[in-house]
mmCIF file of C-alpha atoms and ligand atoms in Angstrom:
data_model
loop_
_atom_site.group_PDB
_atom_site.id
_atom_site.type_symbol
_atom_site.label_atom_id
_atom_site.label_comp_id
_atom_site.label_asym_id
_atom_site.label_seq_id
_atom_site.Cartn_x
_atom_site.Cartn_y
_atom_site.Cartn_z
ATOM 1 C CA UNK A 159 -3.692 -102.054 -19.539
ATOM 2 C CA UNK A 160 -4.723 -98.830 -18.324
ATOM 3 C CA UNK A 161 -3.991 -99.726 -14.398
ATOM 4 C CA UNK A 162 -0.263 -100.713 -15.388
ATOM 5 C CA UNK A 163 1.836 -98.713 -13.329
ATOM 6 C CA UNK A 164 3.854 -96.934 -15.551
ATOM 7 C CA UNK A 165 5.920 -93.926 -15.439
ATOM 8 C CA UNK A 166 7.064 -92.832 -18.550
ATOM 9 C CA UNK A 167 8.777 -89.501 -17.402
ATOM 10 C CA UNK A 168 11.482 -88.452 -15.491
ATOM 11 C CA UNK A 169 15.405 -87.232 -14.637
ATOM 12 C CA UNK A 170 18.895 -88.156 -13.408
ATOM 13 C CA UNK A 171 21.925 -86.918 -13.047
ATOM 14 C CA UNK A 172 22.663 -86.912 -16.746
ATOM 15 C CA UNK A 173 20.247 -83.659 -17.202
ATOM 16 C CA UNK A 174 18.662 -82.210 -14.353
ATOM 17 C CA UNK A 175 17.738 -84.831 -11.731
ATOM 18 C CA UNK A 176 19.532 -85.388 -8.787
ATOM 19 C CA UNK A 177 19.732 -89.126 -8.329
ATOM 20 C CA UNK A 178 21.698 -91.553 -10.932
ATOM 21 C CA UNK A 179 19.808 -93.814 -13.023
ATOM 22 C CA UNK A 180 20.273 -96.906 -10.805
ATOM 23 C CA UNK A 181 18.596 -95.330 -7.820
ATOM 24 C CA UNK A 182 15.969 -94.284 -10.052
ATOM 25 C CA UNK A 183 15.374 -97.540 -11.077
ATOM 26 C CA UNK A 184 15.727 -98.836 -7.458
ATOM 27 C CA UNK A 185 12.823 -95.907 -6.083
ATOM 28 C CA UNK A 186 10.410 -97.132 -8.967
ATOM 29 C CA UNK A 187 10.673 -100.882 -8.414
ATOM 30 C CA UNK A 188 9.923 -100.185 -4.900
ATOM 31 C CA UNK A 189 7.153 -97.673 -5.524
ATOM 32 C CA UNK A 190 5.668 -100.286 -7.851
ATOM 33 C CA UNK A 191 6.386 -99.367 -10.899
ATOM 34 C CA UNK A 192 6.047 -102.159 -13.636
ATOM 35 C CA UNK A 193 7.120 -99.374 -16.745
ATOM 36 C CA UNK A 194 9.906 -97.182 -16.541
ATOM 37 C CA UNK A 195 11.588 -94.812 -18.833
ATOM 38 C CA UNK A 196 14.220 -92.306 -17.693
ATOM 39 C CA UNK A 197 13.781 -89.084 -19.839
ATOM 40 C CA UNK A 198 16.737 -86.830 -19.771
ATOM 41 C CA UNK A 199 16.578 -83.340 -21.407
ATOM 42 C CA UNK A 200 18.497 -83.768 -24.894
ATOM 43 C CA UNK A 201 20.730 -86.347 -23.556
ATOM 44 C CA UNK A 202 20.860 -89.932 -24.140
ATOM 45 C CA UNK A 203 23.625 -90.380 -20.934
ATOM 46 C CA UNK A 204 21.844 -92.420 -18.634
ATOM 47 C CA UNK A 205 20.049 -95.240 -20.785
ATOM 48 C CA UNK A 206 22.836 -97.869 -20.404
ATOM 49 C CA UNK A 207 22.440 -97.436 -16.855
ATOM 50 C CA UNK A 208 19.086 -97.168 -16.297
ATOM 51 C CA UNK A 209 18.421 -99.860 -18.717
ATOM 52 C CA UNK A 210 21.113 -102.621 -16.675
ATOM 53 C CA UNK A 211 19.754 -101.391 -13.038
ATOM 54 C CA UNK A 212 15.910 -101.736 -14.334
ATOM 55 C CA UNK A 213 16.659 -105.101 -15.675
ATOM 56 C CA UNK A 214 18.531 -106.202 -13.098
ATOM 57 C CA UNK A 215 15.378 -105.137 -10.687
ATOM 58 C CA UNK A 216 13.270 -107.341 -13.074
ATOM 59 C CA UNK A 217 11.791 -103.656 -14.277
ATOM 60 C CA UNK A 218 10.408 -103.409 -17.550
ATOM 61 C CA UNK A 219 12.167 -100.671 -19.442
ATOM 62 C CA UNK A 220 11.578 -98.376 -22.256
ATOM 63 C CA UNK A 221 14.417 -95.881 -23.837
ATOM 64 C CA UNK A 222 13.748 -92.263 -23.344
ATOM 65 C CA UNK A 223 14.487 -88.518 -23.899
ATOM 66 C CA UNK A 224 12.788 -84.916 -23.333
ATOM 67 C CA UNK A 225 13.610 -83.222 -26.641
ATOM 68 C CA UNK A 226 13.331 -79.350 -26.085
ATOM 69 C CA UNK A 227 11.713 -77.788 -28.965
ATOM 70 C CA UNK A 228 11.002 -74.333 -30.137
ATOM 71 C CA UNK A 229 7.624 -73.577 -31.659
ATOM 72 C CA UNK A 230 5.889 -70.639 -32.352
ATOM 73 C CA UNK A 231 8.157 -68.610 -30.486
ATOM 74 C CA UNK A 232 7.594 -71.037 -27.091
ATOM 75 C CA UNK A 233 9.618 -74.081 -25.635
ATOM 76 C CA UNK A 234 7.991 -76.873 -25.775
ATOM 77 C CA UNK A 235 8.821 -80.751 -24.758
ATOM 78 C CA UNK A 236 8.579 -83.806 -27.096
ATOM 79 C CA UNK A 237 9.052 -87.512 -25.073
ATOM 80 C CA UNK A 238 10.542 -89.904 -27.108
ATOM 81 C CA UNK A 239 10.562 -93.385 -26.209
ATOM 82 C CA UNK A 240 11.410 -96.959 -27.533
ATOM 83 C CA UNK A 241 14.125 -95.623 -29.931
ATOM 84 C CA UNK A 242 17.415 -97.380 -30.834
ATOM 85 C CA UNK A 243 19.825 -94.607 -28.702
ATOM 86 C CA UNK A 244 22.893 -94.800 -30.612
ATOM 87 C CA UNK A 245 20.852 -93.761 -33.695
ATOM 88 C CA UNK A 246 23.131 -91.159 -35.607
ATOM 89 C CA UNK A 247 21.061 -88.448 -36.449
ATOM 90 C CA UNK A 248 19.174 -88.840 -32.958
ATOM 91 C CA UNK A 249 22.935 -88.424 -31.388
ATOM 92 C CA UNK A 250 24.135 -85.897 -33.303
ATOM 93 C CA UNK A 251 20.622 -83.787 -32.852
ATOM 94 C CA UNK A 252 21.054 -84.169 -29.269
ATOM 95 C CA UNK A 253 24.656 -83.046 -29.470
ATOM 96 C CA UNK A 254 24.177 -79.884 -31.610
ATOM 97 C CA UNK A 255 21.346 -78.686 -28.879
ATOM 98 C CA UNK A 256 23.110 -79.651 -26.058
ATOM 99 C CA UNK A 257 26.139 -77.265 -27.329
ATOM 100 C CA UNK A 258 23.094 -74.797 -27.386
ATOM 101 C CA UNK A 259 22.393 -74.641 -23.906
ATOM 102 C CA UNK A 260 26.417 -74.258 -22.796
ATOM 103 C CA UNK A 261 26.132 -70.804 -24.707
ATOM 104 C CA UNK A 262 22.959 -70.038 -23.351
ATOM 105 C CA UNK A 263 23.921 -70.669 -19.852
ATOM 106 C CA UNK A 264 26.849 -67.883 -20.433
ATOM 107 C CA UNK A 265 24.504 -65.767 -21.610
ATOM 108 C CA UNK A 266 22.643 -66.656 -18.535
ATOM 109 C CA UNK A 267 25.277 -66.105 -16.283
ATOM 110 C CA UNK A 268 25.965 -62.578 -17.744
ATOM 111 C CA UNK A 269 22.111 -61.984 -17.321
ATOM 112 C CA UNK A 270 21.842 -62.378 -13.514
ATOM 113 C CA UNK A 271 25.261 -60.483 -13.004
ATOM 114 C CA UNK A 272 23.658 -57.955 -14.603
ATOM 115 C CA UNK A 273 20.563 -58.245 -12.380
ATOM 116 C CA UNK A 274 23.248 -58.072 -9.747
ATOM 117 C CA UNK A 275 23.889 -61.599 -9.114
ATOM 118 C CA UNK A 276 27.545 -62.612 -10.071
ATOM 119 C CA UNK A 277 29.016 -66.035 -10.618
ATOM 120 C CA UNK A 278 25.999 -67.981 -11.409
ATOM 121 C CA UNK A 279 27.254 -69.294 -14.522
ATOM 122 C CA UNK A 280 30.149 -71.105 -12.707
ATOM 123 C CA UNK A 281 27.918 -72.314 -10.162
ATOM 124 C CA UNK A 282 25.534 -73.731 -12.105
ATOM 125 C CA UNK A 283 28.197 -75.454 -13.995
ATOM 126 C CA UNK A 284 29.678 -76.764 -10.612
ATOM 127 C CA UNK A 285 26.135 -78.345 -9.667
ATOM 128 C CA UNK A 286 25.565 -79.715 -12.629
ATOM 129 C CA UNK A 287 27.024 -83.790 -12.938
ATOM 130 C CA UNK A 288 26.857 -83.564 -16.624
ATOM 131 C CA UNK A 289 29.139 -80.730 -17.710
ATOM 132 C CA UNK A 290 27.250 -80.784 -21.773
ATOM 133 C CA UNK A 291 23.565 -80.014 -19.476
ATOM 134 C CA UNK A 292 23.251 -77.268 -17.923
ATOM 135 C CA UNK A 293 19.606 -76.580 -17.552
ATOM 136 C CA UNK A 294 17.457 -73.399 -15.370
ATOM 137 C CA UNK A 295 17.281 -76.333 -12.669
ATOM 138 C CA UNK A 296 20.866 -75.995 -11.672
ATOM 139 C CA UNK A 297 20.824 -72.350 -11.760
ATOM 140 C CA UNK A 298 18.123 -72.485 -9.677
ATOM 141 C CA UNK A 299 19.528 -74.682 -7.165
ATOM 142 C CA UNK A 300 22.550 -72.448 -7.056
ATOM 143 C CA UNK A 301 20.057 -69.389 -5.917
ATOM 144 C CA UNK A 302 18.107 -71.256 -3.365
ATOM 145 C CA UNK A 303 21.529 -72.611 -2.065
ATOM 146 C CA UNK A 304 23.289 -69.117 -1.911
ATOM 147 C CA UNK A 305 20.337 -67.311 -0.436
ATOM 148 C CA UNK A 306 18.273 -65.513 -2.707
ATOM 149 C CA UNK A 307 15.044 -67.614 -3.054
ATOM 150 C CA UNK A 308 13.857 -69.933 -1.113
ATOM 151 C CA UNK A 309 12.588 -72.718 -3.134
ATOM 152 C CA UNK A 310 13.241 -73.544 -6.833
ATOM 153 C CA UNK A 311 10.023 -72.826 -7.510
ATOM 154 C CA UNK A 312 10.304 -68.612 -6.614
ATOM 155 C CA UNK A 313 13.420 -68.579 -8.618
ATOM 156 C CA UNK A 314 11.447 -69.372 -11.383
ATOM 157 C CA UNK A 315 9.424 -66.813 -10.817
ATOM 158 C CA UNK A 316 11.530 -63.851 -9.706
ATOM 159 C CA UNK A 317 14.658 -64.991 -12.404
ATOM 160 C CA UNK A 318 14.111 -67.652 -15.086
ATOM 161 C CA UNK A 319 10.946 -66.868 -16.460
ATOM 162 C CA UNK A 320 10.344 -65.303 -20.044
ATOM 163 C CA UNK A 321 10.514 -61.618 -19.285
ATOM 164 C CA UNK A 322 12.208 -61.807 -16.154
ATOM 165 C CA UNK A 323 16.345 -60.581 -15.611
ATOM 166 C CA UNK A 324 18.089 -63.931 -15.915
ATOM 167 C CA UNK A 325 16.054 -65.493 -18.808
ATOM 168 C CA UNK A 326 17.408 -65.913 -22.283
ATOM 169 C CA UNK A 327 15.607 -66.589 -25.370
ATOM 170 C CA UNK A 328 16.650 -70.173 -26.828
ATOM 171 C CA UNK A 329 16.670 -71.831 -30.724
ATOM 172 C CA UNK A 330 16.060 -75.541 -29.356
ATOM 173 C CA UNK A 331 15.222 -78.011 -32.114
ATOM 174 C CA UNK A 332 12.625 -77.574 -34.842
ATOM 175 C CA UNK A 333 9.062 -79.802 -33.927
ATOM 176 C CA UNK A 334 9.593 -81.381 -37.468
ATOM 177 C CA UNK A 335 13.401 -82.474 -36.967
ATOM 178 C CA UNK A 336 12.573 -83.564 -33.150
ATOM 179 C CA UNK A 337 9.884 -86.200 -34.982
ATOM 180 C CA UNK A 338 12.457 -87.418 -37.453
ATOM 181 C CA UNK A 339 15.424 -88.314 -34.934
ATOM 182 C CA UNK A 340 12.684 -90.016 -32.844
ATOM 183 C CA UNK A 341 10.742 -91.929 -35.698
ATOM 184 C CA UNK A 342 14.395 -92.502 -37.797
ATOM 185 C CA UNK A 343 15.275 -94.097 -34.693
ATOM 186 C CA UNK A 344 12.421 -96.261 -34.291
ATOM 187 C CA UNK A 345 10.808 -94.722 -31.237
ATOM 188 C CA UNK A 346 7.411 -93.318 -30.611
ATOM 189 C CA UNK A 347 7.237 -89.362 -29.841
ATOM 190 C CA UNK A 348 4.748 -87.686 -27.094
ATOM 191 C CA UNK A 349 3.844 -84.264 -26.307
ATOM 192 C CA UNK A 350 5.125 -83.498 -22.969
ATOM 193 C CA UNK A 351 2.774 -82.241 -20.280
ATOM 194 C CA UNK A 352 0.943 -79.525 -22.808
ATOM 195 C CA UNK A 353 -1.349 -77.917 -20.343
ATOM 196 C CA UNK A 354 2.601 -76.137 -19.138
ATOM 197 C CA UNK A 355 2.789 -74.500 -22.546
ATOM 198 C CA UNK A 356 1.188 -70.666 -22.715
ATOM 199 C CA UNK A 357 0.134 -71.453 -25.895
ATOM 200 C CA UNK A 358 -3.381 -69.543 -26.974
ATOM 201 C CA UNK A 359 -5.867 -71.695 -28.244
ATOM 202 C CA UNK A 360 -5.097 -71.509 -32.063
ATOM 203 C CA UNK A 361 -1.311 -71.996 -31.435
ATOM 204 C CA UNK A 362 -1.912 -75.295 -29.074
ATOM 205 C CA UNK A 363 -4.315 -76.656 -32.181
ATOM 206 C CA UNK A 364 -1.603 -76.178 -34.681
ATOM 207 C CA UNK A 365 1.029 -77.613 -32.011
ATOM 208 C CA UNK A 366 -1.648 -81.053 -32.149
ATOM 209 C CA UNK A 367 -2.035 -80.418 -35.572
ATOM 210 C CA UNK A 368 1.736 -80.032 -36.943
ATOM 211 C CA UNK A 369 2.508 -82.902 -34.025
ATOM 212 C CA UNK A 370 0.118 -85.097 -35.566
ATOM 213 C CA UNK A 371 1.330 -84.569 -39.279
ATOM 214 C CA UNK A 372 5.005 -85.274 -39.084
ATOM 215 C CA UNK A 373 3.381 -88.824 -37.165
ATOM 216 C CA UNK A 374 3.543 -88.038 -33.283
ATOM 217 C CA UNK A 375 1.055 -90.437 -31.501
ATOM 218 C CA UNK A 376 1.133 -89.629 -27.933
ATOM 219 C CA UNK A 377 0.547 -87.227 -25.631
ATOM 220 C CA UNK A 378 0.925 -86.995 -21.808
ATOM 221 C CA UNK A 379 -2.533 -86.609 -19.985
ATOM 222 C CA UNK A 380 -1.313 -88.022 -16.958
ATOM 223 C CA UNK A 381 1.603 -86.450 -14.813
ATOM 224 C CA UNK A 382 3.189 -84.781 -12.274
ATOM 225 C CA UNK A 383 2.071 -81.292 -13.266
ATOM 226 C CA UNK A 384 -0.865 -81.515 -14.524
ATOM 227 C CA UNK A 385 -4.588 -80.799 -12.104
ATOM 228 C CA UNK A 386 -7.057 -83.491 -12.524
ATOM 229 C CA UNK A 387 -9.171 -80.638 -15.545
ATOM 230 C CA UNK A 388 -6.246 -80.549 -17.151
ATOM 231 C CA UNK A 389 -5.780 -84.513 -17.225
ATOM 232 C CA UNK A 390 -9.613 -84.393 -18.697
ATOM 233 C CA UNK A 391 -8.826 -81.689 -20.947
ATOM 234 C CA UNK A 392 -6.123 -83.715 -22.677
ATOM 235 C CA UNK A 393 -7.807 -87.002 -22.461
ATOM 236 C CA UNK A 394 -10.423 -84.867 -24.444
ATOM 237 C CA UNK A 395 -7.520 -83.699 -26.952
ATOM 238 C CA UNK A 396 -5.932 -87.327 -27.177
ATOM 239 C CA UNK A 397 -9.587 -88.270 -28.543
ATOM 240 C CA UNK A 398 -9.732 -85.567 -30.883
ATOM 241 C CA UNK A 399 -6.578 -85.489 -32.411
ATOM 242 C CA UNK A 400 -6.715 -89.536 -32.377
ATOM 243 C CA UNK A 401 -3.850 -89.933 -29.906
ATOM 244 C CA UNK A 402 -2.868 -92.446 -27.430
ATOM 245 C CA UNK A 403 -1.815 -91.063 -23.685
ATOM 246 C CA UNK A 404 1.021 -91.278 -21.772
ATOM 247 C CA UNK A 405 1.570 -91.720 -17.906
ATOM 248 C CA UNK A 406 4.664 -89.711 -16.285
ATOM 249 C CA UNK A 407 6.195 -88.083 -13.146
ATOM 250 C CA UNK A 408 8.430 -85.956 -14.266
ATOM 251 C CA UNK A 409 10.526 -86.474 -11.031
ATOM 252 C CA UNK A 410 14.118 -84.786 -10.891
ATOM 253 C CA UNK A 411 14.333 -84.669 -7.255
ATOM 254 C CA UNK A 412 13.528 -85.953 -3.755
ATOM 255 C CA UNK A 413 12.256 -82.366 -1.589
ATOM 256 C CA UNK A 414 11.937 -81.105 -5.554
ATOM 257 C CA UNK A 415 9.291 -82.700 -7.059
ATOM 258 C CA UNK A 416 5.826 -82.909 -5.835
ATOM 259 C CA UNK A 417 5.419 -86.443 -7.372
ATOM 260 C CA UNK A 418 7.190 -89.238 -6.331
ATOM 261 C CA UNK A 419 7.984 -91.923 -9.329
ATOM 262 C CA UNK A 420 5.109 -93.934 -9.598
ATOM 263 C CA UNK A 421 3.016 -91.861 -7.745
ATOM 264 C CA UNK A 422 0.020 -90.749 -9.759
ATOM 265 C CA UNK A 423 -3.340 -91.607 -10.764
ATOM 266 C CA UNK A 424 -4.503 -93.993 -13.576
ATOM 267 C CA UNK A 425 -4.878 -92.503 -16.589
ATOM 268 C CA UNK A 426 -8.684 -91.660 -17.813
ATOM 269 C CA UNK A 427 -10.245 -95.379 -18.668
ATOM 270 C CA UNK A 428 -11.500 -93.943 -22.306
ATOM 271 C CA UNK A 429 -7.764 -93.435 -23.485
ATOM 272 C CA UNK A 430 -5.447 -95.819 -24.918
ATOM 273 C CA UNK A 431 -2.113 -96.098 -23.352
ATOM 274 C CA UNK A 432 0.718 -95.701 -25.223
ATOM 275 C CA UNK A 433 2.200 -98.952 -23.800
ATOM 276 C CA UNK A 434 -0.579 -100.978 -25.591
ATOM 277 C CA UNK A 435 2.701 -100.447 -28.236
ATOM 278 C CA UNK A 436 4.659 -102.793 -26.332
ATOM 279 C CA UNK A 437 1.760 -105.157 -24.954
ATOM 280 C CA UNK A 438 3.266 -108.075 -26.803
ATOM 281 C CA UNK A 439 6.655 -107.019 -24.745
ATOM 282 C CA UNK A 440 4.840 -106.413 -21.488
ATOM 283 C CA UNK A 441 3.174 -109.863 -21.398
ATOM 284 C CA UNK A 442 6.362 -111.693 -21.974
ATOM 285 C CA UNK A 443 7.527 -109.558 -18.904
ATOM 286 C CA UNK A 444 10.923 -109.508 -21.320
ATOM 287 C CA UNK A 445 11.970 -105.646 -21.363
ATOM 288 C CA UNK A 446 12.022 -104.603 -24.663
ATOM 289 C CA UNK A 447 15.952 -104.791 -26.408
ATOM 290 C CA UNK A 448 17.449 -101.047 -27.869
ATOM 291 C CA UNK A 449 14.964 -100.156 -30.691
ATOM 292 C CA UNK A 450 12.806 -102.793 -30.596
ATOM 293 C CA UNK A 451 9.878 -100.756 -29.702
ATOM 294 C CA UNK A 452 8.424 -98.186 -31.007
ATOM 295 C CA UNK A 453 7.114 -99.769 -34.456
ATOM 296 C CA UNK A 454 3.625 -100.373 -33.940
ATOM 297 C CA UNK A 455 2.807 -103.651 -35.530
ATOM 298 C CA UNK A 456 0.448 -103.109 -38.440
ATOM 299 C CA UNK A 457 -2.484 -105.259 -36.218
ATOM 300 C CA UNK A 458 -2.034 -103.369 -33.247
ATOM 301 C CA UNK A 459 -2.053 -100.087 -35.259
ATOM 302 C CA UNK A 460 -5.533 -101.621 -36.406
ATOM 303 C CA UNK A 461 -6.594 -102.720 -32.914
ATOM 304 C CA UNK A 462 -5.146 -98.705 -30.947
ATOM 305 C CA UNK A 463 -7.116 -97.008 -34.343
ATOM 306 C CA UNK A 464 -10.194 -99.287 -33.599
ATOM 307 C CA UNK A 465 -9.753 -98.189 -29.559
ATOM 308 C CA UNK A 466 -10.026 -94.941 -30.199
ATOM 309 C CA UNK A 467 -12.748 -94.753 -32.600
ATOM 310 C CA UNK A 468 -14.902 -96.773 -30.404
HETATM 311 P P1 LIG B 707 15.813 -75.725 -19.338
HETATM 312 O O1 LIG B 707 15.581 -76.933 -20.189
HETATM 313 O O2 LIG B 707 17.256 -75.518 -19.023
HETATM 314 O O3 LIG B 707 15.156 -74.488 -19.886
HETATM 315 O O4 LIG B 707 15.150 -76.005 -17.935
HETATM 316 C C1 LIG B 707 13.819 -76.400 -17.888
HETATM 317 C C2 LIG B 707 13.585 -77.139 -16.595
HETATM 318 O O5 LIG B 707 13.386 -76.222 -15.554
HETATM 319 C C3 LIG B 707 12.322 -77.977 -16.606
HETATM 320 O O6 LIG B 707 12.562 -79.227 -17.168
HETATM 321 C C4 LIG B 707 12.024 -78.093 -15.134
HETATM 322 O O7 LIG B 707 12.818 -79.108 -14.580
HETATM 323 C C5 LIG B 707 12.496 -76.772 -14.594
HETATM 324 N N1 LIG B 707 11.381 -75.807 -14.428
HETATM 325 C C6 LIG B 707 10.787 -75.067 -15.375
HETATM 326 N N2 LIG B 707 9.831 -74.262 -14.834
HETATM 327 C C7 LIG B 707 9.838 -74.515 -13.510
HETATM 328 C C8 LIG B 707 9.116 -74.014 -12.380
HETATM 329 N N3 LIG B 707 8.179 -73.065 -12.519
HETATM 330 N N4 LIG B 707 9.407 -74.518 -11.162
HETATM 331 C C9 LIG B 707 10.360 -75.454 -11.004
HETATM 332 N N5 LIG B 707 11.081 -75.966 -12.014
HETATM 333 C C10 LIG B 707 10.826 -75.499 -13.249
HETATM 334 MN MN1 LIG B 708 13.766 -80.613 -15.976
HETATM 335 MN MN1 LIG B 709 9.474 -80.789 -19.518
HETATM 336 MN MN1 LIG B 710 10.704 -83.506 -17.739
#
């Protein structure tokens, strides 16, 4: 179970990647993936797609999203996966905070004129595919391409960072209303790469905490941005919070991203994979239909619960 290649986290087109869904689904089969999910930021898009390419690849595949949340004053990330996704209130959630981030890229835009860099708003818009998602990405992009950084990575540093000139504080979704569209719609939820958060100590333990208690079950130990203590350190916190662990990229981009899909280690042996969900899926090598997944079967909640107690 554990040496499954899965990767349970990453982008298209429809939010901030660069390639479509079908080319995702093309790089993983031939990086070996056996698990997919594509995880768009608040958008739902790309699952058709990257459902029909992965199953036409003979790729197992798993619905996803990365629901931006605020909490305790910080952005965080909740993965969703195995829901039905054309669940109402999942759709309409997505909707209201994607009509969120339009206002905030304005606001954006006005931002880094102000900073003395005019016309970003429009050029974000014009490099991003899906005209509802506009994310930092794109305005990022847009600054490396016009000059004034040279990699994505210093314009997050000099401009789209709390407290620097082009950042804007955000309302995303409330943690508790995140859970609900996920679990209403039959999925599973995950915390999304926490050791990214500057959360202090006592904030991250109520994050687990207030995660835990509106019935979140996963979070992501292994992925593309996390060092090999921090993998440990969450392993540690997926024990302790009695949590199973999740496996993901995070790719949005070839030259972008420092991990290609597929491309990381296994996770820790002592965790249990969130894909023992969908074992009974996984050995008929059948990808699992629109919300099929997600509802842990009450024996396999019995045999993960005995996993990690043992
Ligand atoms: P947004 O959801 O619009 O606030 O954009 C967040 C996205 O920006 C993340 O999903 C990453 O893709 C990207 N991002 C955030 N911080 C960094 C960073 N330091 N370097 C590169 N990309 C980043
Ligand atoms: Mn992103
Ligand atoms: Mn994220
Ligand atoms: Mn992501």
């Amino acid at each position: 179970m554990h040496l499954l290649n899965a990767d349970l986290h990453s982008h298209s087109t429809a939010s901030d990647g660069s390639l479509e869904p079908a080319e995702l689904a093309r790089r993983a089969r031939e990086a070996g993936v056996a698990l997919w999910s594509l995880t768009d930021h608040d958008e739902l898009a790309g699952q058709a797609a990257a459902r029909a390419a992965a199953e036409a690849l003979g790729l197992a595949y798993v619905s996803g999203v990365e629901i931006s949340v605020s909490f305790a004053g910080e952005t965080v990330h909740i993965l969703g996966f195995g829901f039905d996704p054309g669940h109402p209130e999942l759709v309409q959630g997505l909707a209201r905070l994607r009509a969120g981030r339009t206002e905030r890229a304005r606001r954006m835009g006005e931002s880094l004129a102000a900073a003395g860099i005019p016309g970003a708003y429009e050029a974000a818009c014009a490099l991003a595919p899906n005209p509802e998602l506009v994310s930092r990405t794109h305005f990022a992009r847009f600054l490396v391409d016009s000059g004034h950084c040279a990699s994505v990575g210093e314009v997050f540093g000099r401009y789209l960072k709390e407290g620097k000139p082009g950042y804007v504080p955000h309302d995303w979704a409330r943690l508790g209303d995140a859970l609900r569209w996920i679990h209403g719609a039959g999925g599973v939820a995950a915390i999304a790469h926490p050791a990214r958060y500057r959360l202090s100590p006592t904030v991250e333990y109520a994050l687990f905490s207030e995660f835990q208690a509106h019935g979140g079950r996963a979070v992501e130990v292994t992925c593309g941005s996390h060092f090999p203590d921090e993998v440990q350190r969450y392993a540690d916190m997926a024990a302790e919070f009695g949590l199973l662990a999740s496996r993901g990229s995070d790719f949005h981009a070839p030259g972008e991203s420092r991990v290609p899909l597929g491309a990381l280690p296994d996770l820790p042996a002592r965790v249990t994979p969130v894909w023992s969900l969908w074992a009974d899926t996984l050995a008929g090598h059948r990808p699992p239909r629109p919300g099929e997944p997600g509802r842990l079967p009450r024996a396999a909640a019995a045999a993960a619960a005995g996993a990690l107690a043992g």
